[in-house]
Short mmCIF file of C-alpha atoms in Angstrom, two decimals:
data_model
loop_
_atom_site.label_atom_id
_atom_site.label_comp_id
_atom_site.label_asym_id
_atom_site.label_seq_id
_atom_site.Cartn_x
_atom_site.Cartn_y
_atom_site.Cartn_z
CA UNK A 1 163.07 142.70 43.77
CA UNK A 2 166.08 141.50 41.95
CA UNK A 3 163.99 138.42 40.19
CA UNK A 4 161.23 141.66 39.58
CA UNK A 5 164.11 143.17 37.84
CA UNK A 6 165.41 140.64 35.66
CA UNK A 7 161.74 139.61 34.34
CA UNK A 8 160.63 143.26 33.23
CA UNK A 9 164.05 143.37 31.50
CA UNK A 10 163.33 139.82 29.75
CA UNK A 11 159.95 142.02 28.93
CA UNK A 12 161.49 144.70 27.65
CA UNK A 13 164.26 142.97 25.66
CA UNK A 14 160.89 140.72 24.09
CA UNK A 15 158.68 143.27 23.01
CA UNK A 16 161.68 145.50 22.15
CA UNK A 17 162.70 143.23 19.54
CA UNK A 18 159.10 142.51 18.39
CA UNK A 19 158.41 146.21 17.55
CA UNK A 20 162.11 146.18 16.12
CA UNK A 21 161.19 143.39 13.35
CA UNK A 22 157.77 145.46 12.88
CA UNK A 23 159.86 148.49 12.47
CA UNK A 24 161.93 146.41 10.11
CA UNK A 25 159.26 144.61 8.16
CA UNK A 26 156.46 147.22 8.34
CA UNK A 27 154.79 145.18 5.00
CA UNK A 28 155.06 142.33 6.19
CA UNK A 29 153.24 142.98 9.34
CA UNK A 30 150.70 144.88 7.07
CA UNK A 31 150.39 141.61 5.16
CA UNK A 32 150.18 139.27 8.01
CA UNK A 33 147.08 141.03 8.98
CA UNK A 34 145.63 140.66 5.73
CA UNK A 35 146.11 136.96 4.72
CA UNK A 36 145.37 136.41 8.29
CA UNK A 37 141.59 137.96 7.97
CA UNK A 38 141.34 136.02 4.96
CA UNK A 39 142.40 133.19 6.14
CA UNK A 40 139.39 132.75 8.87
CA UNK A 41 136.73 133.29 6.49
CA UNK A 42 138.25 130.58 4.47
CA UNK A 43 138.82 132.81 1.09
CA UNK A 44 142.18 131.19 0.24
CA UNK A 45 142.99 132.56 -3.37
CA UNK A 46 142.90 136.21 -1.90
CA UNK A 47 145.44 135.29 0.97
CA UNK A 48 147.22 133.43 -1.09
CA UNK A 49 149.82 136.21 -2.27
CA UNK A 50 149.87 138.00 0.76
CA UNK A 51 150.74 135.30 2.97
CA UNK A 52 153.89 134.57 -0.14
CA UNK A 53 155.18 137.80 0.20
CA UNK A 54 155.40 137.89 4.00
CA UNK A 55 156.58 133.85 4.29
CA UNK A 56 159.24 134.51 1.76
CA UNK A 57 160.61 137.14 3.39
CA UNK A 58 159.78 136.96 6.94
CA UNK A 59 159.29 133.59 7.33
CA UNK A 60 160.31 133.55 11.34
CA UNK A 61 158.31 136.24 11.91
CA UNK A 62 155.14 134.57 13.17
CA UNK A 63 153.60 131.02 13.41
CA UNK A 64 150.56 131.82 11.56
CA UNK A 65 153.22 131.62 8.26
CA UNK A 66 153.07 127.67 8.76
CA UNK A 67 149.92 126.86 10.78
CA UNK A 68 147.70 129.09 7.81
CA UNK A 69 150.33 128.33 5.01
CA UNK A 70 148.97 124.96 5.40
CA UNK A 71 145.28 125.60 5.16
CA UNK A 72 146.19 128.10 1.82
CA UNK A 73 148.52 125.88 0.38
CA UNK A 74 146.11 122.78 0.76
CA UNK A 75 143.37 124.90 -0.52
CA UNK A 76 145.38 125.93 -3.55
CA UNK A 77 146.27 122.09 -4.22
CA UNK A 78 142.35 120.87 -3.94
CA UNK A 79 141.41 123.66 -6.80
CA UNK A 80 144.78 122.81 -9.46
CA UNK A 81 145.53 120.36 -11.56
CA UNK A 82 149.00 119.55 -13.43
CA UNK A 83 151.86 121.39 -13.11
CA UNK A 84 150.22 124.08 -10.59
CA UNK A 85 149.04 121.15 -8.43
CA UNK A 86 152.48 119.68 -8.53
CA UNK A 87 154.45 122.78 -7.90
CA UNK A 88 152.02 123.50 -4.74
CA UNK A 89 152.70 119.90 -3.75
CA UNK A 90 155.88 120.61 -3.26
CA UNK A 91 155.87 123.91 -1.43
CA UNK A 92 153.69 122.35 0.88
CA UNK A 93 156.32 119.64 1.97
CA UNK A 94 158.56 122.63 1.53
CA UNK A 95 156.93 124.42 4.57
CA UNK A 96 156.57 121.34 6.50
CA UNK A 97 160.20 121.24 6.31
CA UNK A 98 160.70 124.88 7.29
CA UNK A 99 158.59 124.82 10.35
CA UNK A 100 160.68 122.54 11.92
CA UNK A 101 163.66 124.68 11.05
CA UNK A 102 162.01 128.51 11.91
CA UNK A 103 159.30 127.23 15.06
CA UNK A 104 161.70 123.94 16.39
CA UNK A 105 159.94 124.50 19.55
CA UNK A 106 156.49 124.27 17.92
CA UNK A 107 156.64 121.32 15.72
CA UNK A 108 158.28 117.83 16.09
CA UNK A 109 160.27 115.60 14.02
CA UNK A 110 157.56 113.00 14.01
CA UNK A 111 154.48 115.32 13.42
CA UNK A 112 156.83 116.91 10.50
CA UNK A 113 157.45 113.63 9.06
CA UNK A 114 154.05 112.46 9.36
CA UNK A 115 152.49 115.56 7.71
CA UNK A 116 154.95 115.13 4.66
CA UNK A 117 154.33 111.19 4.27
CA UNK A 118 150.39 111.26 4.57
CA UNK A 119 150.32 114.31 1.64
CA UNK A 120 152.90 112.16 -0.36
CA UNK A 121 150.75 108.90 0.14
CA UNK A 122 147.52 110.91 -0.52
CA UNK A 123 148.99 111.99 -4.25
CA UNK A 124 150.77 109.04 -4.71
CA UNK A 125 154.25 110.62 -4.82
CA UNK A 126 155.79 107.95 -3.01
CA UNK A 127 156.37 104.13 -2.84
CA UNK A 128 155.86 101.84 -0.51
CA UNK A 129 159.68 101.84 0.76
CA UNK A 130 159.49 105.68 0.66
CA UNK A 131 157.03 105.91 2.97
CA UNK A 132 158.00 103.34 5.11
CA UNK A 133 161.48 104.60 5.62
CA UNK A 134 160.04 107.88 6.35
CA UNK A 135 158.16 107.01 8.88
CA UNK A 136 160.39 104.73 10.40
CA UNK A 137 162.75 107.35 10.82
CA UNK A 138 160.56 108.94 12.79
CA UNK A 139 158.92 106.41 14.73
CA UNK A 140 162.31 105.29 15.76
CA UNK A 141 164.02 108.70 16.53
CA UNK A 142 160.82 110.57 17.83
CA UNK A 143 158.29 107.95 19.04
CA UNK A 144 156.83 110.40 21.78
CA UNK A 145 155.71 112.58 19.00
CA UNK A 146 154.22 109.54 16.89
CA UNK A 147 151.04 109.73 17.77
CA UNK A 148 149.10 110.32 14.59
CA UNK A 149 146.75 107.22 13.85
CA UNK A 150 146.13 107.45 10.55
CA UNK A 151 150.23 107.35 10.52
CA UNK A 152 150.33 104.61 12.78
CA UNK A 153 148.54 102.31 10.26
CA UNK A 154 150.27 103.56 6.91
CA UNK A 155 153.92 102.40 8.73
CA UNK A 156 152.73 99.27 9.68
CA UNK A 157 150.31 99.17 6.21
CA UNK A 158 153.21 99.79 3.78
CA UNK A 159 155.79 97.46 5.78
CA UNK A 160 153.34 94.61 5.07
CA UNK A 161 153.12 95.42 1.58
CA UNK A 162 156.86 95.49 1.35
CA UNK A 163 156.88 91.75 2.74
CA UNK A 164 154.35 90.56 0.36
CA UNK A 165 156.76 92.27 -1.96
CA UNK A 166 159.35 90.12 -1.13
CA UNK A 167 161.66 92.96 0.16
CA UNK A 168 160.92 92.75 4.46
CA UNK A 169 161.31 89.44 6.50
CA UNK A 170 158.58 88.31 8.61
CA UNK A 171 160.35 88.81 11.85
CA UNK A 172 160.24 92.82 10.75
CA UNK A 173 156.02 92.80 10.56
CA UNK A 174 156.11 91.26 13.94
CA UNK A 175 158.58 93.52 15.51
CA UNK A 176 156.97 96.55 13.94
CA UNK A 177 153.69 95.35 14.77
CA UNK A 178 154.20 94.92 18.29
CA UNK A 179 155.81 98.65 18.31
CA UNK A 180 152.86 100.09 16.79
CA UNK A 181 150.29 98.04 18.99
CA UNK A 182 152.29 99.14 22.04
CA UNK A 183 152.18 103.02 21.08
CA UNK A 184 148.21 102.20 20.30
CA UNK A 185 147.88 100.88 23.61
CA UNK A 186 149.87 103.80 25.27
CA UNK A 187 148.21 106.38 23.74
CA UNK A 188 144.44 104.84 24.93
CA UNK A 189 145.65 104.36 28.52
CA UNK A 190 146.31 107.78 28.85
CA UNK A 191 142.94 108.65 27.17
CA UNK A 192 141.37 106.33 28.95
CA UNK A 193 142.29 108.25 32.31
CA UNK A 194 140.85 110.98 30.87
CA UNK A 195 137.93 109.04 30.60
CA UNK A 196 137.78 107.21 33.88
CA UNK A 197 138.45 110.26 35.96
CA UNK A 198 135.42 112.64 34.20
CA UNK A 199 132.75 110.32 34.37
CA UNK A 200 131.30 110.33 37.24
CA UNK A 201 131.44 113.93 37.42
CA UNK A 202 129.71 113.57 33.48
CA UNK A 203 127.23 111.51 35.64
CA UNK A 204 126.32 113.60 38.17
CA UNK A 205 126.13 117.10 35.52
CA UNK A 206 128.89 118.32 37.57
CA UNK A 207 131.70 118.52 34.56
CA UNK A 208 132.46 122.13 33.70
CA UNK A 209 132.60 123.66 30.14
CA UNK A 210 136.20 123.02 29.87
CA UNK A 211 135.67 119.43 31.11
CA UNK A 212 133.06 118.32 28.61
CA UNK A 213 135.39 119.34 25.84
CA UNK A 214 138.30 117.19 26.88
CA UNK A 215 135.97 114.13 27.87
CA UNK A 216 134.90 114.93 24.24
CA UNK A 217 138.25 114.71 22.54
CA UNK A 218 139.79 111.98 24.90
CA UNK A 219 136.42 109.99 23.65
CA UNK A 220 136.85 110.87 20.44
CA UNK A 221 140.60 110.51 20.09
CA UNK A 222 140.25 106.56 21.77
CA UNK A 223 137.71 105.81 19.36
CA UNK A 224 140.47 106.34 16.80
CA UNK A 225 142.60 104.55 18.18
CA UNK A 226 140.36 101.67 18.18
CA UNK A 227 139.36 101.79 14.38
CA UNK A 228 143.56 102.00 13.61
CA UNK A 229 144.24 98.66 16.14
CA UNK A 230 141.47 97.02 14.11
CA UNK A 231 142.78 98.34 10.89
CA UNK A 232 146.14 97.08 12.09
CA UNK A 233 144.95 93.65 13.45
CA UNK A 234 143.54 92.85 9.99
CA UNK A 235 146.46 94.25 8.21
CA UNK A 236 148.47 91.44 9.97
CA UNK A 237 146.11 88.72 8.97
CA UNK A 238 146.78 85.45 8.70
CA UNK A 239 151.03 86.22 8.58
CA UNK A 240 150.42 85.87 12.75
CA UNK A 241 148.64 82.15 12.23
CA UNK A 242 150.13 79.38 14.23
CA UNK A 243 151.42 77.90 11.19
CA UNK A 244 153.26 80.62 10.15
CA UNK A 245 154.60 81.69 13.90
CA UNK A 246 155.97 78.36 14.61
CA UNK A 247 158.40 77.79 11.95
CA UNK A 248 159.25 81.46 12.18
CA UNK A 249 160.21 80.40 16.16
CA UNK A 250 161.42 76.86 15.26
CA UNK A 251 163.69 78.43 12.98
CA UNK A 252 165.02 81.61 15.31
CA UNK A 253 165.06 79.94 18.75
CA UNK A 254 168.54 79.23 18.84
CA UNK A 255 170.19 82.57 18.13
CA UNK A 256 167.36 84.70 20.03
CA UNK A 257 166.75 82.55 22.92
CA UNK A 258 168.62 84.61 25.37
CA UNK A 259 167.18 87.91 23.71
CA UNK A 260 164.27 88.18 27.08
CA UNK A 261 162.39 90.72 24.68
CA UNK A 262 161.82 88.55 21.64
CA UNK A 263 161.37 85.47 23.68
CA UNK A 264 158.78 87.57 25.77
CA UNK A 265 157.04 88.91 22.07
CA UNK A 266 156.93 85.16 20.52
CA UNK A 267 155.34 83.43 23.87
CA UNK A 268 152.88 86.54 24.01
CA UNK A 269 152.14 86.18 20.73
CA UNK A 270 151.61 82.40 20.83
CA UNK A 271 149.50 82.93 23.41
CA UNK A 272 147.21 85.28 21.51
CA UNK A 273 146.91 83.94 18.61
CA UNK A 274 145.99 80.29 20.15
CA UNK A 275 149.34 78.15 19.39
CA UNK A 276 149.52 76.81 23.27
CA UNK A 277 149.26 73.26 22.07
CA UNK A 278 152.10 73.58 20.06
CA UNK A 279 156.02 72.07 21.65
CA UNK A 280 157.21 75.61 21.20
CA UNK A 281 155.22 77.37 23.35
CA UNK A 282 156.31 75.37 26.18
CA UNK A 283 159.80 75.88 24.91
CA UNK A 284 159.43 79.71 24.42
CA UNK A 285 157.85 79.47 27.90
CA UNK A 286 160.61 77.93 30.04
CA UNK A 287 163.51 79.87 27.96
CA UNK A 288 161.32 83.22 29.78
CA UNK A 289 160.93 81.69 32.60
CA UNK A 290 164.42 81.06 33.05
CA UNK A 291 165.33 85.14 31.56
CA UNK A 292 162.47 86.66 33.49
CA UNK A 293 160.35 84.77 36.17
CA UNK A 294 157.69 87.65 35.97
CA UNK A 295 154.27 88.00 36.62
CA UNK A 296 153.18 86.78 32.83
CA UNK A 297 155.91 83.95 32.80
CA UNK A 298 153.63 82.02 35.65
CA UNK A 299 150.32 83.42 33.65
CA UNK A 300 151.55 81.29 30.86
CA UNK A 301 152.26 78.14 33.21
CA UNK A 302 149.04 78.27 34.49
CA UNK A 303 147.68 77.81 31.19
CA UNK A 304 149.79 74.60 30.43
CA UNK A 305 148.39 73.40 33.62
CA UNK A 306 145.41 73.79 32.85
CA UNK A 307 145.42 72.09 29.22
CA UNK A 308 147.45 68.90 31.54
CA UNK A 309 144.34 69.03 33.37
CA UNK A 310 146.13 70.49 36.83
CA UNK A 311 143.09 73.11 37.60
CA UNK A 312 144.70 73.26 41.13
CA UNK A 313 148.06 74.25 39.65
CA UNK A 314 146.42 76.76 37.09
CA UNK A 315 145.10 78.49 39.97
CA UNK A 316 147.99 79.13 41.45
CA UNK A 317 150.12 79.64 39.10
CA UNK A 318 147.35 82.66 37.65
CA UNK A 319 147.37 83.98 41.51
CA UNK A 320 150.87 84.00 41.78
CA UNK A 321 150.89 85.90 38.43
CA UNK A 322 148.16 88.36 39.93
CA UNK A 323 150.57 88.42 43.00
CA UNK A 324 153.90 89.86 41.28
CA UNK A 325 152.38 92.07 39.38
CA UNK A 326 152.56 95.71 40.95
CA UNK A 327 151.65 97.80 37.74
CA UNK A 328 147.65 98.19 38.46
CA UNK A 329 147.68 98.43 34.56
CA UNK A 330 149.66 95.58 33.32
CA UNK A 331 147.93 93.50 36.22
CA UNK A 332 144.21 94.17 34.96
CA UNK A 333 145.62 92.73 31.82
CA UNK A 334 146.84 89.37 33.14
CA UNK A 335 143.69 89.18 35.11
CA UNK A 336 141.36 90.19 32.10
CA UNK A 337 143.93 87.44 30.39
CA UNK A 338 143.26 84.74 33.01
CA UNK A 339 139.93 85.20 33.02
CA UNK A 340 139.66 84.19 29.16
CA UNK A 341 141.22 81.33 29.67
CA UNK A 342 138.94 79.86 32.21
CA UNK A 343 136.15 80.71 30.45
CA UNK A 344 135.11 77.39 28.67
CA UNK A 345 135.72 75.54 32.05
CA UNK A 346 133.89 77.95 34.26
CA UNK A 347 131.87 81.17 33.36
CA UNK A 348 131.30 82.57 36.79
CA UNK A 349 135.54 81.68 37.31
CA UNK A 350 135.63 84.09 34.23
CA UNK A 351 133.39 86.59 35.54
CA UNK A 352 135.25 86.56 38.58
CA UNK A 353 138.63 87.46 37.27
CA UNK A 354 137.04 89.91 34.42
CA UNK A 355 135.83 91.67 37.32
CA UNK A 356 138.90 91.55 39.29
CA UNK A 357 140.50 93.25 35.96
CA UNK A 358 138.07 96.37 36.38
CA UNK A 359 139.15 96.53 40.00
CA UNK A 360 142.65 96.88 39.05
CA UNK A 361 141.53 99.65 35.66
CA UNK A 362 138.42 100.44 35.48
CA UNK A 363 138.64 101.31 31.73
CA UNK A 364 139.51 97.71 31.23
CA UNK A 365 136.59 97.68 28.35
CA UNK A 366 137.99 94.01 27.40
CA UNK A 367 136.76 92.80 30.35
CA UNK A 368 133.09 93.85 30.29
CA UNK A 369 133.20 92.97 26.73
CA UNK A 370 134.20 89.30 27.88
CA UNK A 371 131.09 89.72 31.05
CA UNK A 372 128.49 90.56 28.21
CA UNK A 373 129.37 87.58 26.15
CA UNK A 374 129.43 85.52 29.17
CA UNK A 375 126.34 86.19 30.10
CA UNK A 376 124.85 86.28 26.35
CA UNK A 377 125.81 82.45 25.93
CA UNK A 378 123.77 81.94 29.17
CA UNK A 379 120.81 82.76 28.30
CA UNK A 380 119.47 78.87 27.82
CA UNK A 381 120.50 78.21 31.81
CA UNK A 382 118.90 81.57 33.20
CA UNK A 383 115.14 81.56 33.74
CA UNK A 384 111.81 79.19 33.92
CA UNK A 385 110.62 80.63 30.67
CA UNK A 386 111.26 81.53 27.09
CA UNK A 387 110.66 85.69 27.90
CA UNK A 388 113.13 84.93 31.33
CA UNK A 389 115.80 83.45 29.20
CA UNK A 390 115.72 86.22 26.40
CA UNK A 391 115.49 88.83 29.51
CA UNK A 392 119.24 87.69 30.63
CA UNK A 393 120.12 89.87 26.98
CA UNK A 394 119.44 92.91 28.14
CA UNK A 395 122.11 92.56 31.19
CA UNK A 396 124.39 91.62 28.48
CA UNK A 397 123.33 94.62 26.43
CA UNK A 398 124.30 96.89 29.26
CA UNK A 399 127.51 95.12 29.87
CA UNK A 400 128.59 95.71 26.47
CA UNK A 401 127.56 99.68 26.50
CA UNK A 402 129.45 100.15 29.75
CA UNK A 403 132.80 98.37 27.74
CA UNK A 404 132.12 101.24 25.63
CA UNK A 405 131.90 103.80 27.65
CA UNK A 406 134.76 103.23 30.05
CA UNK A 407 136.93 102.54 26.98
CA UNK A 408 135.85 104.29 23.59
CA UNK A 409 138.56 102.39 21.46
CA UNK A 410 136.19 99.60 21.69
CA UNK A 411 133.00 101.62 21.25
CA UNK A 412 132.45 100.07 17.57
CA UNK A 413 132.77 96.20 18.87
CA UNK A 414 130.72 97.11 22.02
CA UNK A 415 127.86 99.04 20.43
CA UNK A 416 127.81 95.92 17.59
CA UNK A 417 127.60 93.54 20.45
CA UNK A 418 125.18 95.28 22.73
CA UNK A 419 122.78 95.84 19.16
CA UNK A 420 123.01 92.07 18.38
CA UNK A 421 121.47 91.42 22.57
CA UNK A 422 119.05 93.98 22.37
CA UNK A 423 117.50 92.34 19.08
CA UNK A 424 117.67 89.05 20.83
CA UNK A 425 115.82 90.57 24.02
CA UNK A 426 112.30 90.01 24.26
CA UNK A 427 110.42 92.76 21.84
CA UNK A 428 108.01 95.09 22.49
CA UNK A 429 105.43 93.03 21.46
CA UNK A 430 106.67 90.28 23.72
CA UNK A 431 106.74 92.81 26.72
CA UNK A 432 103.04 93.68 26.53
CA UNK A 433 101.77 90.16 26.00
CA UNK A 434 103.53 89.32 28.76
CA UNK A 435 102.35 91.86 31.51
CA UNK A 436 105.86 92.55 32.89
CA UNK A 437 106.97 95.76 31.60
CA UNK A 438 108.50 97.88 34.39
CA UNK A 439 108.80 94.48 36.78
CA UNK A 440 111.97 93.27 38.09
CA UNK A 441 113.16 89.53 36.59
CA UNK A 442 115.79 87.72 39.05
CA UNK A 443 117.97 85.51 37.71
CA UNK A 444 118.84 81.89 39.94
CA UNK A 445 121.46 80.72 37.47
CA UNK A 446 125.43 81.80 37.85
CA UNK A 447 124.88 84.91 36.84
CA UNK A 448 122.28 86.28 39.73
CA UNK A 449 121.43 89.70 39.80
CA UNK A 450 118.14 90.91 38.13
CA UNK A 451 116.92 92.95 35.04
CA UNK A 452 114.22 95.33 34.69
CA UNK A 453 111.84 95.23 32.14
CA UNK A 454 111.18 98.13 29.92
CA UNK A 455 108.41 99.79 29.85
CA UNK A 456 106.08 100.19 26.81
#
């Protein structure tokens, strides 16, 4: 009864002081209602000075001042030019700034921040630095919030202009870069879930209305995120080549060998980027090894096993990797990671451990990815024939879709790939001179399984 009590008081106290600020502000209640109305048939100009009149002087007195004070204010920009266009520029960062301070609870640093730097970078009122330090600010004090992609690729964008400039060292792209990768990557795995955990109910027609409308945006939102990683990856170009990596490593080694976190970045990064053969990969290597015998420490001496010719050793050196990892997550990726590295000695090794990575997270798209290309580069050694050899393209086709459809972020690689082995698969006109359409083609090679032909 008590707890009854005290919440119809916090009631009463609430809408007590709402009809109090009516009371107070009768016209700007009246109009609120008006610009509102406007607002949602999109007729801009004629909310325009009602919404004024009620932000200016009740500015706390309802969200709507800042969520549709954007919208008018952005409509208001598009249709001025000079000095109008300037002076609604600057209201509108005004505002952003003011619904921190009025709705704290409804807007973030980082989304504030973010909002303000994309309108100053979209009319060029800004510099490089400007921007950068902006959103660096934010990235650094409110990285939960930091989830805009578009933002995510100006910071890193306009820190690698300020290097080319002369004005950022190296080390900063890669340190940045490997921030903004890692929020990327943070972001999709929890999209991903999304993902993972709707589609079989998408499958069976099972997914309710509410459902299909966050499978939507979770799909839509890791595609995204997969056009900004790209947009990112080329971005850092050729400043991550070996030859730029080593000396940068070569030269820093000494004074950050004992730092676990760059020592872990620079061997990851070696590793990526292809610079195993190089003296400083084994010495980046061992200095982790020695900070942090983890799971990816004897990943990376299975791979200088393997280029010493110790298979054996590579094995077990991967399994023990495999072995300390408990994160299901972080141990698809050293499996998915493994299995690219065996893949020139052994395809069916490679398929092996891809498929081991979808075991562990089954929106490991990487890893079907790598099975469709695996089994595109086959198609010589699979079948008697020319139409059996093209037919191993169309299980490499449908690898690639499902890469896409586990994990959007890579829907724009996987729909590319998938389009290059369906135009390699035997045509139509190949199908019907042939006889086989609806039969079932086996495959004897490594890759087994079977295929059925389309029909005409």
């Amino acid at each position: 009864m008590k707890k009854r009590h005290y919440l119809t008081m916090i009631m009463v106290t609430m809408l007590t002081g709402l009809s109090m600020a009516q009371a107070q502000n009768p016209e700007c209640m009246t109009n609120l209602s008006i610009y509102a109305e406007h607002v949602k048939v999109k007729n801009y100009d004629a909310a325009y000075e009602p919404w004024k009149m009620v932000y200016e002087s009740c500015p706390d007195i309802n969200k709507a001042n800042f969520s549709y004070g954007e919208r008018i204010l952005k409509a208001k920009i598009e249709s001025s030019t000079g000095a109008d266009k300037d002076a609604y520029l600057q209201d509108l960062l005004s505002l952003y700034d003011n619904s921190l301070k009025y709705f704290p609870t409804k807007y973030t640093k980082a989304g504030v921040a973010i909002d303000k730097a994309l309108l100053m970078y979209e009319n060029k009122m800004a510099s490089d630095e400007e921007l950068f330090n902006m959103l660096d600010k934010a990235f650094q004090e409110d990285q939960e919030n930091f989830k805009n992609p578009r933002a995510l690729y100006l910071y890193f964008s306009s820190l690698v202009d300020l290097h080319g400039a002369g004005k950022k060292d190296l080390q900063d792209v890669f340190n940045t870069y490997d921030d903004v990768t890692g929020k990327i990557e943070e972001e999709n795995k929890q999209l991903t879930g999304v993902v993972t955990k709707l589609l079989p109910k998408d499958s069976l027609g099972t997914l309710t209305s509410k459902e299909k409308s966050t499978l939507r945006a979770a799909t839509v939102n890791s595609e995204s995120y997969g056009k900004v990683a790209s947009s990112v990856d080329s971005k850092l170009g050729a400043l991550a080549d070996c030859d730029n990596l080593i000396p940068l490593y070569e030269k820093s080694f000494e004074e950050k060998k004992g730092d676990v976190k760059w020592v872990k970045r620079a061997v990851g990064r070696m590793f990526s980027k292809e610079c195993t053969d190089d003296p400083m990969f084994r010495k980046l290597f061992e200095a982790q090894l020695a900070l942090d015998p983890s799971a990816d420490a004897y990943m990376y001496g299975g791979v200088l096993k393997q280029k010493s010719g110790d298979m054996n050793g590579a094995l077990a050196d991967f399994n023990k990797a495999v072995e300390l990892e408990t994160d299901s997550y972080k141990k698809s990726e050293i499996l998915y990671k493994i299995a690219t590295t065996v893949r020139n000695s052994s395809s069916s090794q490679a398929r092996s451990y891809a498929m081991k990575a979808i075991d562990a997270n089954p929106a490991n798209g990487k890893a079907y990815l790598l099975i469709a290309t695996l089994y595109g580069n086959s198609a010589n050694a699979c079948g008697d024939t020319p139409f059996e050899k093209r037919a191993i393209y169309w299980k490499a086709a449908a690898m690639a879709r499902k890469a896409a459809t586990v994990d959007p972020a890579l829907s724009g690689r996987a729909s590319q790939l998938a389009a290059n082995y369906d135009a390699k698969a035997p045509s139509k006109e190949m199908i019907f001179s042939s006889g086989k359409a609806g039969q079932t083609i086996s495959f004897s090679c490594w890759v087994g399984g079977s295929v059925t032909v389309p029909n005409l």
